[in-house]
Structure formats: C-alpha cells, structure tokens
Amino acid sequence: MNEQERPKAVLAMGNFDGVHRGHRAVLAAAQQLAAEQGALPAALTFTRTPLAALRPAEYAGDLLSLTGKIRALEAAGAKEIVLLRPTREVLSQTPEEFLAQLRTRYAVRGFVVGENFRFGAAAAGDADFLVRYGRREGIPVSVVALAGEDGGAISSTAIRQALLRGDVATVTRLLGRYWSLAGTVLAGAARGRTIGFPTANMALPRGRVAPANGVYATFAEYEGRCYPAVTNVGTNPTFGAVEKRLETHIMDFGKRIYGENLRTYFVAYLRQETKFASLEALREQIAADVRAAQEILRQAPLPNEE
C-alpha cells in the first residue's frame, strides 16, 4: 500500500491504562491536530500494559479491562483504535523500527504523546526522540504535559498506588471519574441475609488491580440504575474465608441477582476490614457503615453525573 492509499491519521500513543485526565488531554490534543491536518484522530495502545508481559511479578494489574479501555478511548474522541499485543517481538523493536512499522499502516500526519511517554526496546524512545524524528520526517509532534493541580504528574502508576492503599478520593481526582469494577454476581453463603444485610458477591476480575482491603461507600449499578451501597473488599475474616472478593450490600434493593452483571463504583473509604467476635457485633458495625455511606453518597454525584 503506497502513501496515497493509506488512511491519514494523527496517532495519540500511550498505554492509556485508566484513560485518566492526562490521557484525555493527549486525546484532545490529537483531535485538534487531526482537524488541522485533515486526518483521523486515532489512539495507539496495548492490549495490556507492557510491564505485565515483561515483569509480571512486579505488576499489580490493569485499571481498566480492554473493553473498558476501548470504550473510554472512544468516548474521549478516538475515531480509530490501534491495538498492539505486548509480545517480545513488538517490545524488542527499536524506536525507529516501531515508528517505521506504523507508517506502513497509516499516512501519519502527526504524533501526540504525554511528556512521560516511552517506547521501543529498553524504553529507548521518549518524547524528545519523537520530536527529533518528527522534525526529520516532516511530521508534527505534540507533547502534552501531565501535571495535576498539586504539581504532581497524573499517571496510571499514581492511580494504581492510591488504589492499593484504599485512597479512592485521590483515584477519583486523578481519573476524573469514579473507578469501578464489574462482574457476575456469585451465589454466596447467604450470611449477610441472616443478619439483615444481604450482599451481592463478586470475584475480583483477573488481571485487574485489586483495591486495598476494607469497607467502602459505593454506588452499585444494575440494569442502568445506580443504588447507594456499601462494599467490603477482602476475605471476610469473621467467617474465616480466604479468597479475596467484593461483597456489596445494596441499599433499598431487595432483588436476588445471582448470575447477573453488577458494576461497583468506589466513592469513599470507610474503614479497615475487621474480624468480629460475634454476629451481633458485625451486624452493629454494618449498620454503622450503612449510615456513614448514606451520608457520603447523599452528597456525591451519581456516576453518570460526573
């Protein structure tokens, strides 16, 4: 395919895990440059974070599922999404080889990256390399700063670290929206129902980052409607469980939804997970958790109002 036959595109490049506020600034800049160049704004990303393939023991998990990432990129203005699998072959390419391969697929009319973007074998390529390449090849390059209000960089790593310590307020601020997990509701032991607080239980999605153990004020979305909820993340030590999962008590609900899909939006951290000496002590604490969550969620925007 010659240059004239390839689709004209401005490529926003990055891992885009979470599609956070910094990522959306990159995508907005790509839209602007694409309009100036008469080209398609496209997002080039990986199916999984390269670190997951290179050093899986060091990687805590993705912020979004691949489906979630694609939807978020489209919502942020990407008209085409280029997905690369982080194979050894792809990750061993030099920066020059990586860019040359892209240009066999697209008539590239611009590159847009965040200031911390790295690519190529041993992360040898960076934003400065791309700028020099663009000057040599006559391709516009836009580098977008990722600084937040407090001067710290908005990054997927910072969001992941905040989740691992349960700081969902920081997660919301950096993402620009609530972080969420979705999954199929599993049949449990029905202990919550016996003490007046039935829960919808979900396994933690494979490959996703797991938030810190504890109790959170959440919104539970079922069939397009959001309900106030309290979610325990952990192993339920009062009953000696061992597998980490989500147990969500949905307020003013009352339906049994085993086998159906539920999405949980994390709004605020309430307390650490605790082992209780009796069912009555557990019941009293959950009642207190519900009251605390009600107060927080009454003042919080619903996910679709963010």
Tab-separated table of C-alpha atoms in Angstrom:
chain	number	residue	atom	x	y	z
A	1	MET	CA	0.000	0.000	0.000
A	2	ASN	CA	1.508	3.320	-1.069
A	3	GLU	CA	1.331	6.590	0.876
A	4	GLN	CA	-1.738	7.834	-1.002
A	5	GLU	CA	-3.716	4.662	-0.248
A	6	ARG	CA	-3.050	4.597	3.498
A	7	PRO	CA	-5.572	6.279	5.816
A	8	LYS	CA	-4.437	9.668	7.066
A	9	ALA	CA	-4.153	9.626	10.836
A	10	VAL	CA	-2.844	11.577	13.779
A	11	LEU	CA	-1.715	8.970	16.289
A	12	ALA	CA	-2.132	9.552	20.014
A	13	MET	CA	0.219	6.974	21.504
A	14	GLY	CA	0.312	5.562	25.002
A	15	ASN	CA	-0.657	2.687	27.233
A	16	PHE	CA	-3.750	4.663	28.266
A	17	ASP	CA	-4.434	2.422	31.278
A	18	GLY	CA	-7.369	4.031	33.053
A	19	VAL	CA	-7.846	6.713	30.372
A	20	HIS	CA	-7.281	9.272	33.120
A	21	ARG	CA	-7.349	13.066	32.902
A	22	GLY	CA	-3.816	13.228	31.495
A	23	HIS	CA	-4.678	10.681	28.820
A	24	ARG	CA	-7.789	12.614	27.856
A	25	ALA	CA	-5.664	15.753	27.438
A	26	VAL	CA	-3.469	13.796	24.999
A	27	LEU	CA	-6.538	12.613	23.078
A	28	ALA	CA	-7.980	16.137	22.966
A	29	ALA	CA	-4.697	17.425	21.524
A	30	ALA	CA	-4.816	14.640	18.912
A	31	GLN	CA	-8.321	15.678	17.896
A	32	GLN	CA	-7.177	19.277	17.437
A	33	LEU	CA	-4.108	18.326	15.394
A	34	ALA	CA	-6.149	15.877	13.303
A	35	ALA	CA	-8.634	18.640	12.451
A	36	GLU	CA	-5.756	20.890	11.364
A	37	GLN	CA	-4.218	18.122	9.241
A	38	GLY	CA	-7.428	16.808	7.711
A	39	ALA	CA	-6.777	13.413	9.283
A	40	LEU	CA	-8.402	10.849	11.556
A	41	PRO	CA	-7.662	11.081	15.308
A	42	ALA	CA	-6.528	7.580	16.282
A	43	ALA	CA	-5.312	6.062	19.553
A	44	LEU	CA	-2.499	3.536	19.509
A	45	THR	CA	-2.280	1.424	22.625
A	46	PHE	CA	-1.535	-2.029	24.005
A	47	THR	CA	-3.986	-4.778	24.849
A	48	ARG	CA	-2.182	-4.997	28.215
A	49	THR	CA	0.410	-2.870	29.943
A	50	PRO	CA	3.853	-3.944	28.637
A	51	LEU	CA	5.127	-4.344	32.205
A	52	ALA	CA	2.601	-7.178	32.641
A	53	ALA	CA	4.438	-9.082	29.889
A	54	LEU	CA	7.990	-8.043	30.790
A	55	ARG	CA	7.906	-8.293	34.597
A	56	PRO	CA	4.570	-9.798	35.681
A	57	ALA	CA	5.690	-10.288	39.300
A	58	GLU	CA	6.049	-6.511	39.667
A	59	TYR	CA	2.711	-5.637	38.103
A	60	ALA	CA	-0.371	-5.053	40.250
A	61	GLY	CA	-2.938	-5.191	37.442
A	62	ASP	CA	-4.731	-3.010	34.891
A	63	LEU	CA	-7.037	-0.175	35.910
A	64	LEU	CA	-9.464	-0.978	33.088
A	65	SER	CA	-10.435	-4.079	31.194
A	66	LEU	CA	-9.576	-3.979	27.499
A	67	THR	CA	-13.255	-3.472	26.651
A	68	GLY	CA	-13.442	-0.644	29.174
A	69	LYS	CA	-10.305	0.967	27.751
A	70	ILE	CA	-11.690	0.860	24.203
A	71	ARG	CA	-14.976	2.429	25.304
A	72	ALA	CA	-13.182	5.147	27.267
A	73	LEU	CA	-10.880	5.963	24.336
A	74	GLU	CA	-13.859	6.234	22.006
A	75	ALA	CA	-15.674	8.462	24.498
A	76	ALA	CA	-12.574	10.682	24.623
A	77	GLY	CA	-12.667	11.238	20.870
A	78	ALA	CA	-10.587	8.490	19.257
A	79	LYS	CA	-12.174	7.621	15.895
A	80	GLU	CA	-9.947	4.596	15.412
A	81	ILE	CA	-8.095	2.431	17.910
A	82	VAL	CA	-4.929	0.551	17.044
A	83	LEU	CA	-4.318	-2.354	19.438
A	84	LEU	CA	-0.880	-3.927	19.811
A	85	ARG	CA	-0.202	-7.072	21.798
A	86	PRO	CA	2.842	-6.571	24.053
A	87	THR	CA	4.753	-9.531	22.630
A	88	ARG	CA	8.521	-9.913	22.947
A	89	GLU	CA	8.772	-9.274	19.220
A	90	VAL	CA	6.923	-5.959	19.419
A	91	LEU	CA	8.683	-4.827	22.589
A	92	SER	CA	12.132	-5.648	21.190
A	93	GLN	CA	11.773	-3.249	18.250
A	94	THR	CA	13.988	-0.164	18.248
A	95	PRO	CA	12.148	3.176	18.335
A	96	GLU	CA	12.929	3.647	14.628
A	97	GLU	CA	11.585	0.202	13.748
A	98	PHE	CA	8.444	0.777	15.797
A	99	LEU	CA	7.664	4.070	14.023
A	100	ALA	CA	8.523	2.677	10.593
A	101	GLN	CA	6.035	-0.163	11.106
A	102	LEU	CA	3.290	2.304	11.994
A	103	ARG	CA	3.949	4.236	8.811
A	104	THR	CA	3.371	1.122	6.713
A	105	ARG	CA	-0.227	1.124	8.012
A	106	TYR	CA	-1.018	4.846	8.112
A	107	ALA	CA	-0.155	8.045	6.309
A	108	VAL	CA	0.873	9.596	9.626
A	109	ARG	CA	0.034	13.304	9.795
A	110	GLY	CA	1.055	13.766	13.412
A	111	PHE	CA	2.033	12.144	16.696
A	112	VAL	CA	0.675	13.181	20.096
A	113	VAL	CA	2.101	11.808	23.355
A	114	GLY	CA	2.282	12.609	27.037
A	115	GLU	CA	5.539	14.007	28.345
A	116	ASN	CA	6.377	10.707	30.085
A	117	PHE	CA	5.806	8.504	27.027
A	118	ARG	CA	8.448	5.816	26.390
A	119	PHE	CA	8.621	3.276	23.597
A	120	GLY	CA	10.915	0.849	21.823
A	121	ALA	CA	13.341	-1.728	23.189
A	122	ALA	CA	14.606	-0.865	26.674
A	123	ALA	CA	12.283	2.187	26.523
A	124	ALA	CA	14.949	3.902	24.404
A	125	GLY	CA	12.432	6.175	22.701
A	126	ASP	CA	10.865	9.111	24.519
A	127	ALA	CA	9.068	12.361	23.726
A	128	ASP	CA	12.336	14.134	22.830
A	129	PHE	CA	13.259	11.324	20.438
A	130	LEU	CA	9.832	11.594	18.811
A	131	VAL	CA	10.182	15.374	18.393
A	132	ARG	CA	13.546	14.933	16.662
A	133	TYR	CA	12.107	12.185	14.463
A	134	GLY	CA	9.166	14.407	13.526
A	135	ARG	CA	11.428	17.286	12.537
A	136	ARG	CA	13.498	14.997	10.334
A	137	GLU	CA	10.463	13.384	8.688
A	138	GLY	CA	8.301	16.491	8.467
A	139	ILE	CA	5.653	15.118	10.834
A	140	PRO	CA	4.123	17.403	13.511
A	141	VAL	CA	4.625	16.158	17.071
A	142	SER	CA	2.703	17.436	20.092
A	143	VAL	CA	3.909	16.648	23.627
A	144	VAL	CA	1.304	17.152	26.354
A	145	ALA	CA	2.222	17.958	29.972
A	146	LEU	CA	0.555	15.671	32.519
A	147	ALA	CA	0.857	17.810	35.661
A	148	GLY	CA	-2.115	17.963	38.036
A	149	GLU	CA	-3.306	20.781	40.269
A	150	ASP	CA	-0.815	19.913	43.000
A	151	GLY	CA	2.130	19.797	40.575
A	152	GLY	CA	2.369	16.004	40.665
A	153	ALA	CA	2.086	14.068	37.431
A	154	ILE	CA	-1.219	12.399	36.647
A	155	SER	CA	-0.188	8.828	35.933
A	156	SER	CA	-1.615	5.319	35.893
A	157	THR	CA	1.081	4.330	38.384
A	158	ALA	CA	-0.046	7.011	40.863
A	159	ILE	CA	-3.669	5.886	40.500
A	160	ARG	CA	-2.713	2.235	40.969
A	161	GLN	CA	-0.722	3.052	44.111
A	162	ALA	CA	-3.634	5.068	45.511
A	163	LEU	CA	-5.987	2.118	44.943
A	164	LEU	CA	-3.587	-0.249	46.671
A	165	ARG	CA	-3.742	1.912	49.797
A	166	GLY	CA	-7.507	2.485	49.565
A	167	ASP	CA	-7.254	6.194	48.729
A	168	VAL	CA	-10.187	6.291	46.340
A	169	ALA	CA	-10.580	10.070	46.767
A	170	THR	CA	-7.206	10.522	45.046
A	171	VAL	CA	-8.179	7.920	42.457
A	172	THR	CA	-11.347	9.857	41.600
A	173	ARG	CA	-9.431	13.148	41.364
A	174	LEU	CA	-6.754	11.753	39.040
A	175	LEU	CA	-9.140	9.731	36.881
A	176	GLY	CA	-11.721	12.484	36.687
A	177	ARG	CA	-14.421	9.915	37.486
A	178	TYR	CA	-15.111	7.085	39.927
A	179	TRP	CA	-13.079	3.918	39.487
A	180	SER	CA	-15.237	0.818	39.092
A	181	LEU	CA	-15.247	-2.954	38.828
A	182	ALA	CA	-17.859	-5.080	37.087
A	183	GLY	CA	-18.572	-8.763	37.217
A	184	THR	CA	-21.081	-11.551	37.611
A	185	VAL	CA	-22.854	-11.858	40.954
A	186	LEU	CA	-21.973	-15.172	42.593
A	187	ALA	CA	-24.025	-17.267	44.967
A	188	GLY	CA	-22.626	-16.924	48.469
A	189	ALA	CA	-23.292	-18.439	51.891
A	190	ALA	CA	-26.206	-16.012	52.477
A	191	ARG	CA	-24.750	-14.974	55.857
A	192	GLY	CA	-25.485	-11.311	55.177
A	193	ARG	CA	-29.157	-12.070	54.642
A	194	THR	CA	-29.369	-13.788	58.027
A	195	ILE	CA	-28.257	-10.593	59.817
A	196	GLY	CA	-30.370	-8.242	57.708
A	197	PHE	CA	-27.724	-7.075	55.240
A	198	PRO	CA	-27.766	-9.283	52.123
A	199	THR	CA	-24.802	-8.865	49.801
A	200	ALA	CA	-24.089	-9.304	46.101
A	201	ASN	CA	-20.752	-11.102	45.894
A	202	MET	CA	-18.247	-10.870	43.035
A	203	ALA	CA	-14.817	-12.324	42.378
A	204	LEU	CA	-12.084	-9.822	41.604
A	205	PRO	CA	-11.610	-9.709	37.821
A	206	ARG	CA	-8.464	-11.456	36.656
A	207	GLY	CA	-5.704	-9.105	35.538
A	208	ARG	CA	-7.230	-6.045	37.216
A	209	VAL	CA	-5.683	-4.166	40.110
A	210	ALA	CA	-7.351	-5.020	43.435
A	211	PRO	CA	-8.111	-2.160	45.843
A	212	ALA	CA	-6.942	-2.302	49.441
A	213	ASN	CA	-8.953	-4.494	51.770
A	214	GLY	CA	-11.555	-2.517	53.625
A	215	VAL	CA	-15.090	-1.155	53.578
A	216	TYR	CA	-16.102	1.476	51.011
A	217	ALA	CA	-19.071	3.706	50.260
A	218	THR	CA	-20.032	2.774	46.701
A	219	PHE	CA	-22.666	3.043	44.024
A	220	ALA	CA	-23.924	-0.256	42.604
A	221	GLU	CA	-25.193	-0.121	39.024
A	222	TYR	CA	-27.716	-2.741	37.990
A	223	GLU	CA	-29.665	-2.621	34.720
A	224	GLY	CA	-28.698	1.011	34.139
A	225	ARG	CA	-29.736	2.290	37.560
A	226	CYS	CA	-27.362	3.272	40.381
A	227	TYR	CA	-28.115	2.441	44.009
A	228	PRO	CA	-26.271	3.572	47.164
A	229	ALA	CA	-24.230	0.713	48.563
A	230	VAL	CA	-21.529	-0.439	50.975
A	231	THR	CA	-18.813	-2.752	49.671
A	232	ASN	CA	-16.397	-4.902	51.640
A	233	VAL	CA	-13.206	-5.819	49.798
A	234	GLY	CA	-11.328	-8.678	51.400
A	235	THR	CA	-11.584	-12.177	52.773
A	236	ASN	CA	-14.378	-11.756	55.341
A	237	PRO	CA	-12.167	-12.794	58.301
A	238	THR	CA	-15.101	-13.103	60.710
A	239	PHE	CA	-16.100	-16.274	58.856
A	240	GLY	CA	-12.585	-17.475	58.061
A	241	ALA	CA	-12.765	-17.023	54.296
A	242	VAL	CA	-9.533	-16.956	52.326
A	243	GLU	CA	-10.371	-15.769	48.795
A	244	LYS	CA	-10.411	-12.001	48.297
A	245	ARG	CA	-13.677	-10.796	46.804
A	246	LEU	CA	-16.189	-7.948	46.751
A	247	GLU	CA	-19.298	-8.161	48.930
A	248	THR	CA	-21.744	-5.340	48.233
A	249	HIS	CA	-24.818	-4.514	50.292
A	250	ILE	CA	-27.148	-2.549	48.005
A	251	MET	CA	-29.498	-0.233	49.898
A	252	ASP	CA	-33.217	-0.142	49.120
A	253	PHE	CA	-32.871	-3.019	46.673
A	254	GLY	CA	-34.186	-6.421	47.762
A	255	LYS	CA	-33.663	-8.307	44.471
A	256	ARG	CA	-31.784	-11.579	44.079
A	257	ILE	CA	-29.453	-11.158	41.115
A	258	TYR	CA	-27.264	-14.278	41.117
A	259	GLY	CA	-25.656	-14.795	37.725
A	260	GLU	CA	-26.323	-11.226	36.594
A	261	ASN	CA	-23.907	-8.359	35.949
A	262	LEU	CA	-23.201	-5.656	38.512
A	263	ARG	CA	-20.849	-2.671	38.390
A	264	THR	CA	-19.489	-1.148	41.605
A	265	TYR	CA	-18.235	2.455	41.696
A	266	PHE	CA	-15.853	3.275	44.557
A	267	VAL	CA	-16.631	6.637	46.170
A	268	ALA	CA	-15.042	6.733	49.645
A	269	TYR	CA	-13.026	4.550	52.023
A	270	LEU	CA	-14.830	3.970	55.331
A	271	ARG	CA	-12.682	1.647	57.440
A	272	GLN	CA	-10.334	-1.337	57.549
A	273	GLU	CA	-11.651	-4.876	57.247
A	274	THR	CA	-12.098	-6.301	60.746
A	275	LYS	CA	-12.646	-9.696	62.353
A	276	PHE	CA	-15.601	-9.508	64.739
A	277	ALA	CA	-16.142	-11.611	67.854
A	278	SER	CA	-19.838	-12.191	67.172
A	279	LEU	CA	-22.524	-11.861	64.533
A	280	GLU	CA	-24.201	-9.152	66.619
A	281	ALA	CA	-21.021	-7.074	66.676
A	282	LEU	CA	-20.740	-7.493	62.903
A	283	ARG	CA	-24.380	-6.522	62.414
A	284	GLU	CA	-23.964	-3.354	64.502
A	285	GLN	CA	-20.850	-2.325	62.566
A	286	ILE	CA	-22.503	-2.880	59.188
A	287	ALA	CA	-25.444	-0.759	60.322
A	288	ALA	CA	-22.964	1.999	61.219
A	289	ASP	CA	-21.240	1.562	57.848
A	290	VAL	CA	-24.568	1.940	56.051
A	291	ARG	CA	-25.339	5.170	57.935
A	292	ALA	CA	-21.893	6.573	57.134
A	293	ALA	CA	-22.184	5.612	53.472
A	294	GLN	CA	-25.673	7.117	53.206
A	295	GLU	CA	-24.351	10.461	54.437
A	296	ILE	CA	-21.449	10.440	51.964
A	297	LEU	CA	-23.449	9.213	48.967
A	298	ARG	CA	-26.273	11.684	49.576
A	299	GLN	CA	-23.825	14.442	48.657
A	300	ALA	CA	-21.910	12.565	45.930
A	301	PRO	CA	-22.753	12.840	42.225
A	302	LEU	CA	-24.010	9.698	40.549
A	303	PRO	CA	-21.540	8.181	38.095
A	304	ASN	CA	-23.488	9.434	35.063
A	305	GLU	CA	-23.479	12.962	36.515
A	306	GLU	CA	-19.708	13.283	36.845
